[in-house]
mmCIF file of C-alpha atoms in Angstrom:
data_model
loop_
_atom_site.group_PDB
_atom_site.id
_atom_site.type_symbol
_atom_site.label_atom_id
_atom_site.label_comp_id
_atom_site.label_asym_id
_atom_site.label_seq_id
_atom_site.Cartn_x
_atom_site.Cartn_y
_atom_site.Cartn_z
ATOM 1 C CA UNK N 28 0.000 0.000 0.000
ATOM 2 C CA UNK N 29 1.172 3.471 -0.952
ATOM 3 C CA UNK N 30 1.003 6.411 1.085
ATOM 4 C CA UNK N 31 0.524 9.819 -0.089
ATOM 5 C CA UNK N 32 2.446 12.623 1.187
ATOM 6 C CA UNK N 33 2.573 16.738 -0.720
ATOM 7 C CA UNK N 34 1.561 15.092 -3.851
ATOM 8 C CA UNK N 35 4.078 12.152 -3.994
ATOM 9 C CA UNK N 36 3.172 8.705 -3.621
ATOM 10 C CA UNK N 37 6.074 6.571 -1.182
ATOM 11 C CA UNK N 38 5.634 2.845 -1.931
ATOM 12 C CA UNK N 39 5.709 1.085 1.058
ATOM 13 C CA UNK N 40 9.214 -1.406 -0.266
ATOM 14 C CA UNK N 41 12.059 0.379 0.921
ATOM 15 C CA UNK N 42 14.093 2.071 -1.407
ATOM 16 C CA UNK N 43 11.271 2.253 -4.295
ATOM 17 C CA UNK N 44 9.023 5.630 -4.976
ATOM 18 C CA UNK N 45 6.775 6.328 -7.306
ATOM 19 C CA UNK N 46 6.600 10.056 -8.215
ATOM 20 C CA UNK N 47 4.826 12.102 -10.581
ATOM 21 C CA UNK N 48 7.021 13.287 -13.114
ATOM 22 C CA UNK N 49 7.950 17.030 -13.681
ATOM 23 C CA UNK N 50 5.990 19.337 -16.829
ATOM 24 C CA UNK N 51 7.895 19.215 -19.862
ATOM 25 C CA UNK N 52 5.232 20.907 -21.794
ATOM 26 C CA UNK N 53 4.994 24.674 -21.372
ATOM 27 C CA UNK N 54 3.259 27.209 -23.292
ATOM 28 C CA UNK N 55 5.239 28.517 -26.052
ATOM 29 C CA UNK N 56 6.031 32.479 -26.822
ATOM 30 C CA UNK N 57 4.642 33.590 -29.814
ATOM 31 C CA UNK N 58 7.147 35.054 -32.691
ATOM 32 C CA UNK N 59 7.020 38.795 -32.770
ATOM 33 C CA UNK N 60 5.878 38.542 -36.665
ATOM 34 C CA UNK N 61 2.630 36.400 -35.178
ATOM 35 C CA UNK N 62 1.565 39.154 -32.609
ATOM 36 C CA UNK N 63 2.229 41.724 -34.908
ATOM 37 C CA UNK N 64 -0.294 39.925 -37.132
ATOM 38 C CA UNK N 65 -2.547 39.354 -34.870
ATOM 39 C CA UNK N 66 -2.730 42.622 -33.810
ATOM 40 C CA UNK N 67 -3.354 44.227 -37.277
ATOM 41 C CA UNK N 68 -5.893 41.529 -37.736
ATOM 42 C CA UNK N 69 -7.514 43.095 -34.558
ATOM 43 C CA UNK N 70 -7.458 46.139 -35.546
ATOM 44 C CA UNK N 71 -9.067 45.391 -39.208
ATOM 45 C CA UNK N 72 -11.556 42.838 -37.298
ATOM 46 C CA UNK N 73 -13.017 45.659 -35.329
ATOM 47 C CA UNK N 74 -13.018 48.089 -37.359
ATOM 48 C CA UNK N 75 -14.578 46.470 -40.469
ATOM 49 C CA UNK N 76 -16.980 45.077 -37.820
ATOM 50 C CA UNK N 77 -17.797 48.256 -36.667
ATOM 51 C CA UNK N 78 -18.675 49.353 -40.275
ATOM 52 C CA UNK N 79 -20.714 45.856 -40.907
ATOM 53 C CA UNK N 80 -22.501 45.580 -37.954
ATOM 54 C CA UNK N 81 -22.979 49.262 -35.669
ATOM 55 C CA UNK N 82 -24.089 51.085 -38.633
ATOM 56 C CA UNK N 83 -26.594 53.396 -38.225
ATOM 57 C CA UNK N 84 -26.760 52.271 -34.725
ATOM 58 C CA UNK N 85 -26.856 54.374 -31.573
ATOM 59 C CA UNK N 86 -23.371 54.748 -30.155
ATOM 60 C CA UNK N 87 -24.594 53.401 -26.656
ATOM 61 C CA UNK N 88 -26.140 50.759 -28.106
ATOM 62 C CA UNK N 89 -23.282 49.392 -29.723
ATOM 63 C CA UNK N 90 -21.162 50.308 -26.648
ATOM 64 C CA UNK N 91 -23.306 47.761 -24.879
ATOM 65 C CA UNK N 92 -22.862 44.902 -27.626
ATOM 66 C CA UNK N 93 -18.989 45.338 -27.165
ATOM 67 C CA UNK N 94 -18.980 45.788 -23.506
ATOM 68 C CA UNK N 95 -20.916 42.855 -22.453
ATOM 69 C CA UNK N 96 -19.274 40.375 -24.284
ATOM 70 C CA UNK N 97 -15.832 41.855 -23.572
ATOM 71 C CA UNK N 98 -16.757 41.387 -20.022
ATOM 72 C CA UNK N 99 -17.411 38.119 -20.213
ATOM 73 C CA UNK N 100 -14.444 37.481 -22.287
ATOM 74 C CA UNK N 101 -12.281 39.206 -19.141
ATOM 75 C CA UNK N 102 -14.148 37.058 -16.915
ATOM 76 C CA UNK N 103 -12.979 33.913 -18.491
ATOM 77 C CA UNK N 104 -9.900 34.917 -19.201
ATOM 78 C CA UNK N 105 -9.123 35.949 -15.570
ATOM 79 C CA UNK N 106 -8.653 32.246 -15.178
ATOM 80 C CA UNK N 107 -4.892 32.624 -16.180
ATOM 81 C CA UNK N 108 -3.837 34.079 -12.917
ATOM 82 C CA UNK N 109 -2.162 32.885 -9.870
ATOM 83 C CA UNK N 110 -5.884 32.973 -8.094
ATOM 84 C CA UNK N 111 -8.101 31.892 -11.546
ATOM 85 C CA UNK N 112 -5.602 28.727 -10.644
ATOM 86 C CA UNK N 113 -6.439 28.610 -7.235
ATOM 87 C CA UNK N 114 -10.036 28.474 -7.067
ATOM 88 C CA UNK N 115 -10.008 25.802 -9.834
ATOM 89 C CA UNK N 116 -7.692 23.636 -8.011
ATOM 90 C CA UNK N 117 -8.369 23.934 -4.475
ATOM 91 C CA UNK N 118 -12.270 24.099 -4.443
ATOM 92 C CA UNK N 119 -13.249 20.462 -5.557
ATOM 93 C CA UNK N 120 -14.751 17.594 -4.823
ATOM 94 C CA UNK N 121 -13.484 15.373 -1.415
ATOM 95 C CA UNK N 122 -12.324 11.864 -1.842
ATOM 96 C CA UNK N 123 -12.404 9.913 -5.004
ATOM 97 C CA UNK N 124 -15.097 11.339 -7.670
ATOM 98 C CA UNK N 125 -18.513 9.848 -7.375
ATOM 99 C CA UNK N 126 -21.864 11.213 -8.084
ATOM 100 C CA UNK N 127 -22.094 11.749 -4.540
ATOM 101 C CA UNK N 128 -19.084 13.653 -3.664
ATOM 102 C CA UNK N 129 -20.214 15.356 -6.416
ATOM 103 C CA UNK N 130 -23.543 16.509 -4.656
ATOM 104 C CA UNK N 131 -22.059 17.260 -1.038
ATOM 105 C CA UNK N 132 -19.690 19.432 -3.116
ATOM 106 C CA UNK N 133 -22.184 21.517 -4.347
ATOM 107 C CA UNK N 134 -22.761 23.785 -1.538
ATOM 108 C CA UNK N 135 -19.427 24.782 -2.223
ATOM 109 C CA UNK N 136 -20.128 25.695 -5.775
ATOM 110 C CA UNK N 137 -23.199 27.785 -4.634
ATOM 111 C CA UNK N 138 -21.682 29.367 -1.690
ATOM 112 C CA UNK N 139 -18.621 30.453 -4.520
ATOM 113 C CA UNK N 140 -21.048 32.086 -6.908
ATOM 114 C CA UNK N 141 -23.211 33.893 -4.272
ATOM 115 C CA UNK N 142 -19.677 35.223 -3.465
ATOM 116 C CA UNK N 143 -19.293 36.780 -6.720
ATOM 117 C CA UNK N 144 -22.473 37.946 -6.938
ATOM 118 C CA UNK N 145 -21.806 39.981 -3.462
ATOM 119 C CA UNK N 146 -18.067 40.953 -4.959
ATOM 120 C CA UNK N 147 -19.984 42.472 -8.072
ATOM 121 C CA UNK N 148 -22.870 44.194 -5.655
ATOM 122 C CA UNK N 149 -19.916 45.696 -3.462
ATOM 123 C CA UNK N 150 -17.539 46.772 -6.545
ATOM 124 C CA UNK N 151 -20.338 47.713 -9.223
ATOM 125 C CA UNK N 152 -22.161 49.246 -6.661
ATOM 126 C CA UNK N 153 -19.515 51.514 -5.355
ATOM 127 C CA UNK N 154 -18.663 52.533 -8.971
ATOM 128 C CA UNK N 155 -21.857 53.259 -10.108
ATOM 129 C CA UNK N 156 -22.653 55.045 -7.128
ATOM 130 C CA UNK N 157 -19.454 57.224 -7.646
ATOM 131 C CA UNK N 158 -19.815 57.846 -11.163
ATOM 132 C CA UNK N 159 -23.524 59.540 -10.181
ATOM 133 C CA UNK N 160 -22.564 61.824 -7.489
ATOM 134 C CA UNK N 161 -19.474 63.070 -9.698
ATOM 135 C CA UNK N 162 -22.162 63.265 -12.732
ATOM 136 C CA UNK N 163 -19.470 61.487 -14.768
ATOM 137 C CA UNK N 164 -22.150 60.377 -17.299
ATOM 138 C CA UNK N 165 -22.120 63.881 -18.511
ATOM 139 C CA UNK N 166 -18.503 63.627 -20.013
ATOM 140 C CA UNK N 167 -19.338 60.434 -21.679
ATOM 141 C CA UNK N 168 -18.806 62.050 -25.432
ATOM 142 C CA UNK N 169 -15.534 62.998 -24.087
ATOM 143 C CA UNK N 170 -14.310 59.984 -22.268
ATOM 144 C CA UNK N 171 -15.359 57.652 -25.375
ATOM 145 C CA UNK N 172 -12.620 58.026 -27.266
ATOM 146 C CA UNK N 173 -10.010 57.918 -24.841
ATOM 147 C CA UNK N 174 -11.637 54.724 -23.294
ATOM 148 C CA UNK N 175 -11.087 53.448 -27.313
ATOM 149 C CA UNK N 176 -7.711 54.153 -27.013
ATOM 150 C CA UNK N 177 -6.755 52.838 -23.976
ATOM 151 C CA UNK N 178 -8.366 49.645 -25.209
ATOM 152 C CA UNK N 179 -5.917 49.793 -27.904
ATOM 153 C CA UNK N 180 -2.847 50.639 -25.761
ATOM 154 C CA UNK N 181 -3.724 47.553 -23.290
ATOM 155 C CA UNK N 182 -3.945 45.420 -26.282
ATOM 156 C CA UNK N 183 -0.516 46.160 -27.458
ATOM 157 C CA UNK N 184 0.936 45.934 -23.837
ATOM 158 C CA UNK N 185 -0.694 42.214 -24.028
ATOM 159 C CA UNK N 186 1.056 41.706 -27.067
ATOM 160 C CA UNK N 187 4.404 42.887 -25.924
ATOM 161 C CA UNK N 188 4.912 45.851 -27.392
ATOM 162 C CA UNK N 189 3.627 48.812 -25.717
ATOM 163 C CA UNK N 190 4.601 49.405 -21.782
ATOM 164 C CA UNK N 191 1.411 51.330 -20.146
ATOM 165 C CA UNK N 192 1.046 51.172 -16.596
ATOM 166 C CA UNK N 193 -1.058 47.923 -15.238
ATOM 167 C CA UNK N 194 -1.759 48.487 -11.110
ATOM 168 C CA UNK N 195 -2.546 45.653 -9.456
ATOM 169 C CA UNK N 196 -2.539 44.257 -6.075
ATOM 170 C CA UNK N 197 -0.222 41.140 -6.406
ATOM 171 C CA UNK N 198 -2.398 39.230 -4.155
ATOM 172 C CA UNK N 199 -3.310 35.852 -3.572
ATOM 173 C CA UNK N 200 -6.256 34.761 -1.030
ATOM 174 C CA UNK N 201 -5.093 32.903 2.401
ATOM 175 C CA UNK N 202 -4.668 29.333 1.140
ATOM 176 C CA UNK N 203 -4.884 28.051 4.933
ATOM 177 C CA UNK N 204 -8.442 29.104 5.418
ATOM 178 C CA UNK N 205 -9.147 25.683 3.679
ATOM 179 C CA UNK N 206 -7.788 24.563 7.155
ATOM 180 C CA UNK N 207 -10.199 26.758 9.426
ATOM 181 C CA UNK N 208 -13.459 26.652 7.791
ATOM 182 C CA UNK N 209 -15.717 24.144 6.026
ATOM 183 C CA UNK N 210 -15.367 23.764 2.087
ATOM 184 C CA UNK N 211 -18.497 25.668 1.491
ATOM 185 C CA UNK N 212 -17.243 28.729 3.554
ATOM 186 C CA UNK N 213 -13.768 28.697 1.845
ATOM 187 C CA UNK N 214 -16.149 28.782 -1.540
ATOM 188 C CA UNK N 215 -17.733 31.758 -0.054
ATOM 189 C CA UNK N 216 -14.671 33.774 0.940
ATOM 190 C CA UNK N 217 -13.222 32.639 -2.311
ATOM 191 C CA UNK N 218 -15.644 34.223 -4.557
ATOM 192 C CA UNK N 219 -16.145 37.255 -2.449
ATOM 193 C CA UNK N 220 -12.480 38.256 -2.785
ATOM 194 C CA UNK N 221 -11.875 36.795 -6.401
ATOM 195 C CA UNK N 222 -15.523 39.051 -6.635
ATOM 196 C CA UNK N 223 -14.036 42.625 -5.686
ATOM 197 C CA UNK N 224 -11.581 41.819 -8.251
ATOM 198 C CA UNK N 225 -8.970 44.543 -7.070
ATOM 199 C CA UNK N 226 -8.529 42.510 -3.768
ATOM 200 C CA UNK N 227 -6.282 39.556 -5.513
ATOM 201 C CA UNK N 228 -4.160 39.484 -9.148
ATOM 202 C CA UNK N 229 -6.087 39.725 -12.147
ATOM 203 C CA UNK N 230 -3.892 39.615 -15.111
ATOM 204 C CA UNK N 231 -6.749 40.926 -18.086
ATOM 205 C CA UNK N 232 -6.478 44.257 -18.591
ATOM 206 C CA UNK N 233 -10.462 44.277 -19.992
ATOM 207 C CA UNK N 234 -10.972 44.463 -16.134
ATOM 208 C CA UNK N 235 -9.965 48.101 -16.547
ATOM 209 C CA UNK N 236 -12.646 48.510 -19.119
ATOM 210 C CA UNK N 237 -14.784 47.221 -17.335
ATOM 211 C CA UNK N 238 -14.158 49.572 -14.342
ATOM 212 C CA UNK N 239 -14.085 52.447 -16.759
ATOM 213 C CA UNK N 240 -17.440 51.347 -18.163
ATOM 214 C CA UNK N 241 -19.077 51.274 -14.743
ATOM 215 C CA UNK N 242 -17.501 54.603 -13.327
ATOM 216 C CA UNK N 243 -18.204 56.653 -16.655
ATOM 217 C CA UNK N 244 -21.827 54.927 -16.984
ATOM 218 C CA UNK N 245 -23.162 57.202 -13.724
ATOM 219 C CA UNK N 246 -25.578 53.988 -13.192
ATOM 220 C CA UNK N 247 -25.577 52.279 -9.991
ATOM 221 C CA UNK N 248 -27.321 49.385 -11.943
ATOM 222 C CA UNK N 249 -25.515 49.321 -15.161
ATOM 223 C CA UNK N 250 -22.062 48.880 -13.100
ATOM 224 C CA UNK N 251 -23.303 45.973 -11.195
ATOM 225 C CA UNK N 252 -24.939 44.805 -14.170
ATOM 226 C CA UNK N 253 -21.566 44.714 -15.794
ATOM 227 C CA UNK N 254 -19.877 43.381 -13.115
ATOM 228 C CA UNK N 255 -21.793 40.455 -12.583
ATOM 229 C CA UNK N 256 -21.212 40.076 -16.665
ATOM 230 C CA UNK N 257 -17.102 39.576 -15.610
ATOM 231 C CA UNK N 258 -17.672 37.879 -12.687
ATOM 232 C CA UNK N 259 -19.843 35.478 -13.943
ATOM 233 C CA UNK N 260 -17.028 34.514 -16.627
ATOM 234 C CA UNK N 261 -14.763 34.343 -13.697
ATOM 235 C CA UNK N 262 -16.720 31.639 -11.472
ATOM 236 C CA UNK N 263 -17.621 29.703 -14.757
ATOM 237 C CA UNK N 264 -14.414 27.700 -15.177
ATOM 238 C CA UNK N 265 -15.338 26.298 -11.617
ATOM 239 C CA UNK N 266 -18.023 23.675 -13.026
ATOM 240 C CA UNK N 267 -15.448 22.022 -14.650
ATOM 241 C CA UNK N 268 -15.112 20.438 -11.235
ATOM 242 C CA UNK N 269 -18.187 18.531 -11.231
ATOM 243 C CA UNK N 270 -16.304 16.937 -14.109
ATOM 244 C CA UNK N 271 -14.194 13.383 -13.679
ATOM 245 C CA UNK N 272 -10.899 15.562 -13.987
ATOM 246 C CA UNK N 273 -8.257 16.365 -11.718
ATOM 247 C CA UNK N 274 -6.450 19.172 -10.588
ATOM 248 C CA UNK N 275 -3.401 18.181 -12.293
ATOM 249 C CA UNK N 276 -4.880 17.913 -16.226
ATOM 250 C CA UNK N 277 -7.051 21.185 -14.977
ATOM 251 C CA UNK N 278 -3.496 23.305 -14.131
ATOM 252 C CA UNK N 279 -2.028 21.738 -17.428
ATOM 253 C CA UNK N 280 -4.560 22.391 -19.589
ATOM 254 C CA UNK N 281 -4.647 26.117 -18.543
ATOM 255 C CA UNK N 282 -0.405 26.284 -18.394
ATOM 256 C CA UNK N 283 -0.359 25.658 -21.979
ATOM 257 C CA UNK N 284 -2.568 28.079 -23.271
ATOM 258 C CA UNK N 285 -1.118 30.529 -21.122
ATOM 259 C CA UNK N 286 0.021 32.220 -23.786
ATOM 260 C CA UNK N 287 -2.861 31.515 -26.112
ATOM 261 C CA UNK N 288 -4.777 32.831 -23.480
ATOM 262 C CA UNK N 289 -3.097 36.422 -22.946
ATOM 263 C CA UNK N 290 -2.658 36.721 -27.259
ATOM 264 C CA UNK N 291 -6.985 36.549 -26.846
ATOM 265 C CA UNK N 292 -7.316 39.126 -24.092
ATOM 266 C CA UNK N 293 -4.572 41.129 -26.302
ATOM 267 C CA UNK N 294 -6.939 40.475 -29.792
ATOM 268 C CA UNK N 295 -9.981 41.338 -27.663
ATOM 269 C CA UNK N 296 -8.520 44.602 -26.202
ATOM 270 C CA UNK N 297 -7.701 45.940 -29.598
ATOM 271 C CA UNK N 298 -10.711 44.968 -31.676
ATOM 272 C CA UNK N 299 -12.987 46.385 -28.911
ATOM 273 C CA UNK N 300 -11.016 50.010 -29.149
ATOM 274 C CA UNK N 301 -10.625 49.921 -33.083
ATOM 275 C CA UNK N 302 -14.421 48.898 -33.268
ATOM 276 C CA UNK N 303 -15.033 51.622 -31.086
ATOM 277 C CA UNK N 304 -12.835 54.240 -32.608
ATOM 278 C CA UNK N 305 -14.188 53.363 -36.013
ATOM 279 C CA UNK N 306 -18.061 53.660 -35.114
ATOM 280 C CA UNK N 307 -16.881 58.098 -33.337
ATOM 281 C CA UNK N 308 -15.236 58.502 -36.777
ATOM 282 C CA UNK N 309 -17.681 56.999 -38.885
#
C-alpha cells in the first residue's frame, strides 16, 4: 500500500518511490511577426466590424454589444492568474469522484457564486454610485474616445509591445483558510475576494474597461450589471469540477494556453477600441 504525502506517492518497499514526473510541456512564446499579425488583424476585425454591424446604430447601443461580451471574455480569461488557478484547483470535490461527492460538493459551488455575486454588488455598486454623485455620465462624449484608445494601448501591452502602466494588487487569497473553515465557507470567501476583483491578481487588462465602463456609466445598476457580466465569466471555469478531472490535467490544460490565453485578451482589447474608434469617426 502506498502512502501519499505533498503530492508524492512513497511505496511502502524500501528504497522504491513512485513520483509524478515534472511538466515538460509549457506554453510557447509567440514570434514577434505572429503578434504583430494578430494585432493588425484586430485592428481590421473591429473596425470592419464596426462598419458591418454598428451602422446606423446608436453609439450606446453598440457600446453595450462590445462591452458585455468583452466582459465576459475578461471574466474567463481571468482564469490565467495565480488565483483563476487557485479556485479551480483547491475548491473540488473530497475523496475519489462519485456522483455523490459530487452533490455534497455543491454547496461549495453555490456558496462560490453567491460570493461573486456579493463581490460584483460591493464593486459595481460603489462605482456606479461614484460615477452619479461626480455626474461622470455627462462627459461620456468625451471619455469615449479615450476609453477606445486605452483599449488599444492595453492590447498592445498584451502583445508585448507597448509598456502602459497595469496596477494591481499582487495578491493571492489565504490558502490556509481551507484549514479553518468548512469547504463551502472557503467557496464563499473565495468568490467574495476573487468578486471585488482589485482585492487579488487579475492579469486581463479588460478588467480596466470594465471599471471604466461602470464609473463613466453614472448607473448604480448598469455597473453591477456589468460586473456580474465579468464575474460570472470568472466563477464559470469552476463547473469544470463537477467533471471526472483532476487538478493536475485542470493546471495543465490552462499552463499551456497561457500564452494563447493572454494573445486573446490582447486580440480582444484591440478589436474592442478599433471597433469603437471606427463607429466616433464613422
Amino acid at each position: 500500500m502506498a502512502e501519499t504525502w505533498n503530492g508524492h506517492a512513497h511505496s511502502a518497499r524500501e528504497g522504491v518511490v513512485d513520483h509524478v514526473d515534472d511538466a515538460t510541456s509549457f506554453a510557447q512564446p509567440w514570434s514577434g511577426v505572429a503578434r504583430f499579425s494578430l494585432l493588425a488583424v484586430s485592428l481590421i476585425a473591429g473596425a470592419a466590424g464596426a462598419v458591418v454591424f454598428a451602422a446606423g446604430v446608436p453609439l450606446t447601443t453598440a457600446m453595450l454589444w462590445i462591452l458585455i461580451p468583452a466582459a465576459f471574455a475578461g471574466g474567463l480569461l481571468s482564469t490565467w492568474s495565480p488565483c483563476g488557478y487557485s479556485s479551480v484547483c483547491l475548491l473540488r470535490p473530497s475523496g475519489e469522484y462519485s456522483r455523490a461527492s459530487v452533490m455534497a460538493w455543491m454547496p461549495t459551488l453555490i456558496a462560490h457564486a453567491v460570493g461573486y455575486a456579493l463581490g460584483a454588488l460591493v464593486l459595481g455598486g460603489a462605482l456606479g454610485l461614484a460615477g452619479y454623485a461626480l455626474g461622470l455620465d455627462a462627459y461620456f462624449a468625451y471619455t469615449i474616445p479615450v476609453f477606445a484608445v486605452l483599449l488599444v494601448a492595453y492590447g498592445a501591452h498584451q502583445f508585448g509591445f507597448l509598456n502602459v502602466p497595469y496596477p494591481q494588487r499582487r495578491c493571492q487569497v489565504p490558502h490556509d483558510a481551507r484549514q479553518r473553515f468548512p469547504k463551502w465557507v472557503i467557496g464563499l470567501l473565495y468568490g467574495f475576494s476573487l468578486g471585488l476583483n482589485y482585492l487579488t491578481y487579475v492579469q486581463t487588462p479588460l478588467l480596466y474597461a470594465v471599471t471604466g465602463a461602470a464609473l463613466f456609466s453614472g448607473s448604480i445598476t448598469f455597473a453591477i450589471a456589468i460586473f456580474l457580466v465579468f464575474n460570472l465569466g470568472r466563477f464559470l471555469p469552476l463547473v469544470v469540477n463537477a467533471l471526472p478531472v483532476t487538478d493536475r490535467a485542470v493546471t495543465a490544460w490552462l499552463a499551456r494556453r497561457q500564452e494563447a490565453a493572454a494573445m486573446t485578451d490582447g486580440a480582444l482589447l484591440v478589436a474592442a477600441g478599433a471597433a469603437i474608434l471606427t463607429m466616433i469617426v464613422a
